[in-house]
Amino acid sequence: MGRRRSKEEKEQEEKLQKELQEKQDIKYMKEAVKQAKKAYALGEVPIGCVIVYEDKIIGRGYNRRTIDKNTLAHAELQAIRKASRKMNDWRLEDCTLYVTLEPCQMCSGAIVQARIRRVVVGCMNPKAGCAGSIMNLLQVPQFNHQVELTTGIMGEECSRMMKTFFKELRQKK
Ligand SMILES: [Zn+2]
């Protein structure tokens, strides 16, 4: 009896933990969406990112590729640069990165290099994503670091934002 109850309690606890994490994930994905909207306002593809350490945002970034005329100006790289400055370390081991769109090969590579513990993705990017769509660079067993991955947090909203952006872009042309 006692054993059975503890199993149920454990399941209950895991469920609660999961719900709590999802709540946190939505909270920070909203912050990433805020960043994406900054890109949107500048006529950039709306992609936003935040990096969280101990329940605090330590880096924010949004896509600035066109205005900066720089392929390195992806949201994730901006956020990693800021977070590293804040932590005074290139390692971001206990951090979680939230990004509205599945990272590309460059950003996924940087995420692994920075040893980020966990990545939370809004919507997937079938044409360029490297966190499961084309390949999954975040979880290659041969690398010395693998990243925990959660996808589809506020996926609909993130996807809608992209679709609206490209629709408006086509109308402008
Ligand atoms: Zn990228």
mmCIF file of N, CA, C and O and ligand atoms in Angstrom, residues 47 71 73-77 102-108, ligand 1:
data_model
loop_
_atom_site.group_PDB
_atom_site.id
_atom_site.type_symbol
_atom_site.label_atom_id
_atom_site.label_comp_id
_atom_site.label_asym_id
_atom_site.label_seq_id
_atom_site.Cartn_x
_atom_site.Cartn_y
_atom_site.Cartn_z
ATOM 1 N N ILE A 47 12.028 37.353 -35.508
ATOM 2 C CA ILE A 47 12.567 36.270 -34.674
ATOM 3 C C ILE A 47 13.147 36.903 -33.420
ATOM 4 O O ILE A 47 13.932 37.867 -33.506
ATOM 5 N N THR A 71 25.168 38.633 -41.550
ATOM 6 C CA THR A 71 24.530 37.319 -41.382
ATOM 7 C C THR A 71 24.676 36.799 -39.948
ATOM 8 O O THR A 71 23.986 35.863 -39.546
ATOM 9 N N ALA A 73 23.887 38.493 -37.410
ATOM 10 C CA ALA A 73 22.977 39.265 -36.551
ATOM 11 C C ALA A 73 21.678 38.531 -36.232
ATOM 12 O O ALA A 73 20.625 39.138 -36.048
ATOM 13 N N HIS A 74 21.732 37.211 -36.154
ATOM 14 C CA HIS A 74 20.556 36.435 -35.747
ATOM 15 C C HIS A 74 20.231 36.686 -34.275
ATOM 16 O O HIS A 74 21.133 36.961 -33.470
ATOM 17 N N ALA A 75 18.946 36.538 -33.947
ATOM 18 C CA ALA A 75 18.463 36.799 -32.583
ATOM 19 C C ALA A 75 19.248 36.013 -31.525
ATOM 20 O O ALA A 75 19.650 36.558 -30.494
ATOM 21 N N GLU A 76 19.486 34.737 -31.799
ATOM 22 C CA GLU A 76 20.133 33.876 -30.803
ATOM 23 C C GLU A 76 21.571 34.336 -30.528
ATOM 24 O O GLU A 76 22.030 34.332 -29.384
ATOM 25 N N LEU A 77 22.277 34.708 -31.602
ATOM 26 C CA LEU A 77 23.678 35.117 -31.402
ATOM 27 C C LEU A 77 23.758 36.428 -30.618
ATOM 28 O O LEU A 77 24.660 36.612 -29.801
ATOM 29 N N GLU A 102 12.633 27.881 -34.693
ATOM 30 C CA GLU A 102 13.689 26.853 -34.612
ATOM 31 C C GLU A 102 15.024 27.404 -35.115
ATOM 32 O O GLU A 102 15.098 27.972 -36.201
ATOM 33 N N PRO A 103 16.088 27.239 -34.349
ATOM 34 C CA PRO A 103 17.393 27.800 -34.729
ATOM 35 C C PRO A 103 17.970 27.192 -36.016
ATOM 36 O O PRO A 103 17.726 26.022 -36.322
ATOM 37 N N CYS A 104 18.742 27.987 -36.717
ATOM 38 C CA CYS A 104 19.428 27.535 -37.931
ATOM 39 C C CYS A 104 20.689 26.743 -37.541
ATOM 40 O O CYS A 104 20.993 26.578 -36.363
ATOM 41 N N GLN A 105 21.464 26.345 -38.539
ATOM 42 C CA GLN A 105 22.671 25.562 -38.262
ATOM 43 C C GLN A 105 23.723 26.378 -37.503
ATOM 44 O O GLN A 105 24.410 25.864 -36.623
ATOM 45 N N MET A 106 23.827 27.670 -37.853
ATOM 46 C CA MET A 106 24.811 28.538 -37.199
ATOM 47 C C MET A 106 24.468 28.717 -35.715
ATOM 48 O O MET A 106 25.331 28.554 -34.838
ATOM 49 N N CYS A 107 23.209 29.047 -35.457
ATOM 50 C CA CYS A 107 22.807 29.307 -34.069
ATOM 51 C C CYS A 107 22.777 28.023 -33.243
ATOM 52 O O CYS A 107 23.163 28.026 -32.070
ATOM 53 N N SER A 108 22.342 26.939 -33.844
ATOM 54 C CA SER A 108 22.362 25.657 -33.119
ATOM 55 C C SER A 108 23.793 25.306 -32.744
ATOM 56 O O SER A 108 24.061 24.829 -31.637
HETATM 57 ZN ZN ZN B 1 20.388 31.489 -36.709
#
